[in-house]
Tab-separated table of C-alpha atoms and ligand atoms in Angstrom:
chain	number	residue	atom	x	y	z
Z	25	ALA	CA	3.080	22.546	27.404
Z	26	GLU	CA	1.355	21.436	24.239
Z	27	LYS	CA	1.634	17.745	23.549
Z	28	MET	CA	0.203	18.053	20.079
Z	29	GLU	CA	2.895	17.423	17.546
Z	30	ILE	CA	3.080	19.657	14.544
Z	31	PRO	CA	5.347	18.921	11.592
Z	32	ARG	CA	8.265	21.339	11.492
Z	33	HIS	CA	7.536	22.487	7.990
Z	34	TRP	CA	4.095	23.617	9.000
Z	35	ARG	CA	4.275	27.232	10.048
Z	36	LEU	CA	1.751	28.726	12.407
Z	37	LYS	CA	1.847	32.136	10.837
Z	38	LYS	CA	-1.836	32.797	10.821
Z	39	GLN	CA	-4.158	32.400	13.724
Z	40	ARG	CA	-6.769	30.768	11.557
Z	41	TYR	CA	-4.352	27.887	11.205
Z	42	ALA	CA	-3.906	27.521	14.936
Z	43	LEU	CA	-6.098	24.429	15.059
Z	44	VAL	CA	-3.929	22.075	13.069
Z	45	GLY	CA	-4.999	18.547	12.317
Z	46	GLU	CA	-4.560	16.378	9.295
Z	47	THR	CA	-6.382	15.600	6.100
Z	48	CYS	CA	-6.496	12.132	4.583
Z	49	PRO	CA	-5.128	11.858	1.030
Z	50	HIS	CA	-7.195	8.714	0.470
Z	51	CYS	CA	-10.724	9.735	1.473
Z	52	ASP	CA	-10.344	13.487	2.170
Z	53	GLY	CA	-11.405	12.923	5.778
Z	54	LYS	CA	-10.482	15.648	8.251
Z	55	ILE	CA	-8.668	14.481	11.361
Z	56	PHE	CA	-8.285	16.083	14.772
Z	57	PRO	CA	-6.314	15.670	16.892
Z	58	PRO	CA	-3.539	14.544	14.513
Z	59	ARG	CA	-2.943	10.795	14.748
Z	60	ASP	CA	-1.354	9.966	11.388
Z	61	VAL	CA	-3.965	7.280	10.738
Z	62	CYS	CA	-7.312	8.124	9.202
Z	63	PRO	CA	-10.210	7.055	11.456
Z	64	HIS	CA	-12.483	6.889	8.422
Z	65	CYS	CA	-10.547	4.619	6.071
Z	66	GLY	CA	-7.536	3.470	8.083
Z	67	GLY	CA	-5.094	4.931	5.583
Z	68	GLU	CA	-1.938	6.804	6.450
Z	69	ALA	CA	-2.707	10.490	6.834
Z	70	LYS	CA	0.104	12.898	7.575
Z	71	THR	CA	-0.898	15.939	5.577
Z	72	PRO	CA	-1.292	18.957	7.890
Z	73	TYR	CA	-4.651	20.665	7.701
Z	74	GLY	CA	-5.641	23.954	9.297
Z	75	PHE	CA	-9.146	23.963	10.686
Z	76	SER	CA	-11.267	27.103	10.663
Z	77	GLY	CA	-11.734	26.952	14.410
Z	78	ARG	CA	-15.484	27.354	14.025
Z	79	GLY	CA	-18.058	24.811	15.022
Z	80	LYS	CA	-21.099	24.227	17.151
Z	81	VAL	CA	-21.838	22.765	20.543
Z	82	PHE	CA	-22.666	19.078	20.169
Z	83	SER	CA	-23.135	18.439	23.882
Z	84	PHE	CA	-21.864	19.968	27.086
Z	85	THR	CA	-21.316	19.342	30.787
Z	86	MET	CA	-21.040	21.794	33.648
Z	87	MET	CA	-18.044	20.808	35.746
Z	88	GLN	CA	-18.451	21.761	39.385
Z	89	ASP	CA	-15.094	20.409	40.471
Z	90	ALA	CA	-11.849	21.383	38.848
Z	91	PRO	CA	-8.708	19.231	38.808
Z	92	ALA	CA	-6.201	19.965	41.567
Z	93	GLY	CA	-4.577	23.285	40.895
Z	94	TYR	CA	-7.423	24.641	38.821
Z	95	GLU	CA	-10.024	25.120	41.547
Z	96	ALA	CA	-10.239	28.835	40.835
Z	97	GLN	CA	-11.719	28.065	37.448
Z	98	ALA	CA	-14.629	25.984	38.725
Z	99	PRO	CA	-17.375	25.773	37.797
Z	100	TYR	CA	-16.695	25.645	34.106
Z	101	THR	CA	-18.300	24.123	31.063
Z	102	VAL	CA	-16.736	21.409	28.957
Z	103	ALA	CA	-18.298	20.809	25.574
Z	104	LEU	CA	-18.052	18.453	22.690
Z	105	VAL	CA	-17.632	20.818	19.775
Z	106	GLN	CA	-18.327	19.638	16.264
Z	107	LEU	CA	-16.023	21.504	13.924
Z	108	GLU	CA	-17.302	22.788	10.592
Z	109	GLU	CA	-15.045	20.238	8.937
Z	110	GLY	CA	-16.572	17.320	10.816
Z	111	PRO	CA	-14.393	16.173	13.741
Z	112	VAL	CA	-15.848	16.387	17.238
Z	113	ILE	CA	-13.427	17.516	19.916
Z	114	THR	CA	-13.564	18.168	23.633
Z	115	ALA	CA	-12.841	21.662	24.869
Z	116	GLN	CA	-13.647	24.112	27.598
Z	117	LEU	CA	-16.045	26.941	26.830
Z	118	THR	CA	-15.083	30.473	27.796
Z	119	ASP	CA	-16.390	34.037	27.592
Z	120	LEU	CA	-19.916	32.849	28.229
Z	121	GLY	CA	-20.913	35.780	30.393
Z	122	ASP	CA	-24.626	35.435	31.098
Z	123	GLN	CA	-25.187	33.377	27.984
Z	124	ALA	CA	-26.743	29.971	28.510
Z	125	VAL	CA	-25.059	27.167	26.633
Z	126	GLU	CA	-27.296	25.412	24.134
Z	127	ILE	CA	-26.899	22.433	21.846
Z	128	GLY	CA	-26.132	23.744	18.381
Z	129	MET	CA	-24.751	27.057	19.620
Z	130	PRO	CA	-22.127	28.382	17.173
Z	131	VAL	CA	-18.679	28.755	18.730
Z	132	GLU	CA	-15.192	29.695	17.660
Z	133	MET	CA	-11.793	28.723	18.966
Z	134	VAL	CA	-9.687	31.076	21.022
Z	135	THR	CA	-6.158	30.458	22.206
Z	136	ARG	CA	-5.407	32.696	25.096
Z	137	LYS	CA	-4.288	30.423	27.887
Z	138	ILE	CA	-2.328	27.407	26.778
Z	139	ARG	CA	-2.415	24.490	29.103
Z	140	GLN	CA	-3.276	20.859	29.166
Z	141	ASP	CA	-5.138	19.004	31.814
Z	142	GLY	CA	-7.394	16.076	32.277
Z	143	ASN	CA	-9.348	14.290	34.934
Z	144	ASP	CA	-10.052	10.773	36.052
Z	145	ARG	CA	-12.829	10.427	33.519
Z	146	GLY	CA	-10.325	10.869	30.755
Z	147	ILE	CA	-11.598	14.163	29.471
Z	148	LEU	CA	-8.746	16.048	27.915
Z	149	VAL	CA	-8.842	19.785	27.599
Z	150	TYR	CA	-6.447	20.899	24.931
Z	151	GLY	CA	-4.592	24.173	24.715
Z	152	TYR	CA	-7.543	26.029	23.336
Z	153	LYS	CA	-11.048	26.986	24.330
Z	154	PHE	CA	-14.187	27.917	22.469
Z	155	ARG	CA	-16.309	31.004	22.938
Z	156	PRO	CA	-19.694	31.952	21.510
Z	157	LEU	CA	-19.249	32.957	17.870
Z	158	MET	CA	-19.586	36.695	17.417
Z	159	GLN	CA	-22.298	37.219	14.840
V	210	ZN	ZN1	-9.182	8.336	5.003
C-alpha cells in the first residue's frame, strides 16, 4: 500500500530506520518524503537517510469528518510534525488518550497500521502515525 519508494539496497532491518528519506550530498539537507531533488539547494539527492522518528508538533487540526471508508476513525487529529532533523511532515496523531495536543509537544513515530489516504484538501496521511513521546 505504501507509495514511498525505497532503494532496494536499503534494508529496513531496524525500526529506527523505518522513516526513510534522503540526505543531500551537496548541502547535507535532510529530505522527507524522498524526492531525489534537494529542496534546499536543488541538487540531486538520492542518498537514503533514516530519520529518528522523533519530532514535535508544529501545528495540528482536529478532523471531524473522515474520508469515505474511514468514518470509524473520526474524529482524529492531523498534525504537521517537525522532525528532529528539520523536515516538516503531515501525519495523524494516535494514542492521545486524554492528552490535549499542544504546539511543541514531543512526539515519536509509530508504524502499526499501514495505509495511505488523502482528502480533497490534499492532505496526505502516510503509512505512519505519531504518538506522544514517552518521557
Ligand atoms: Zn542540498
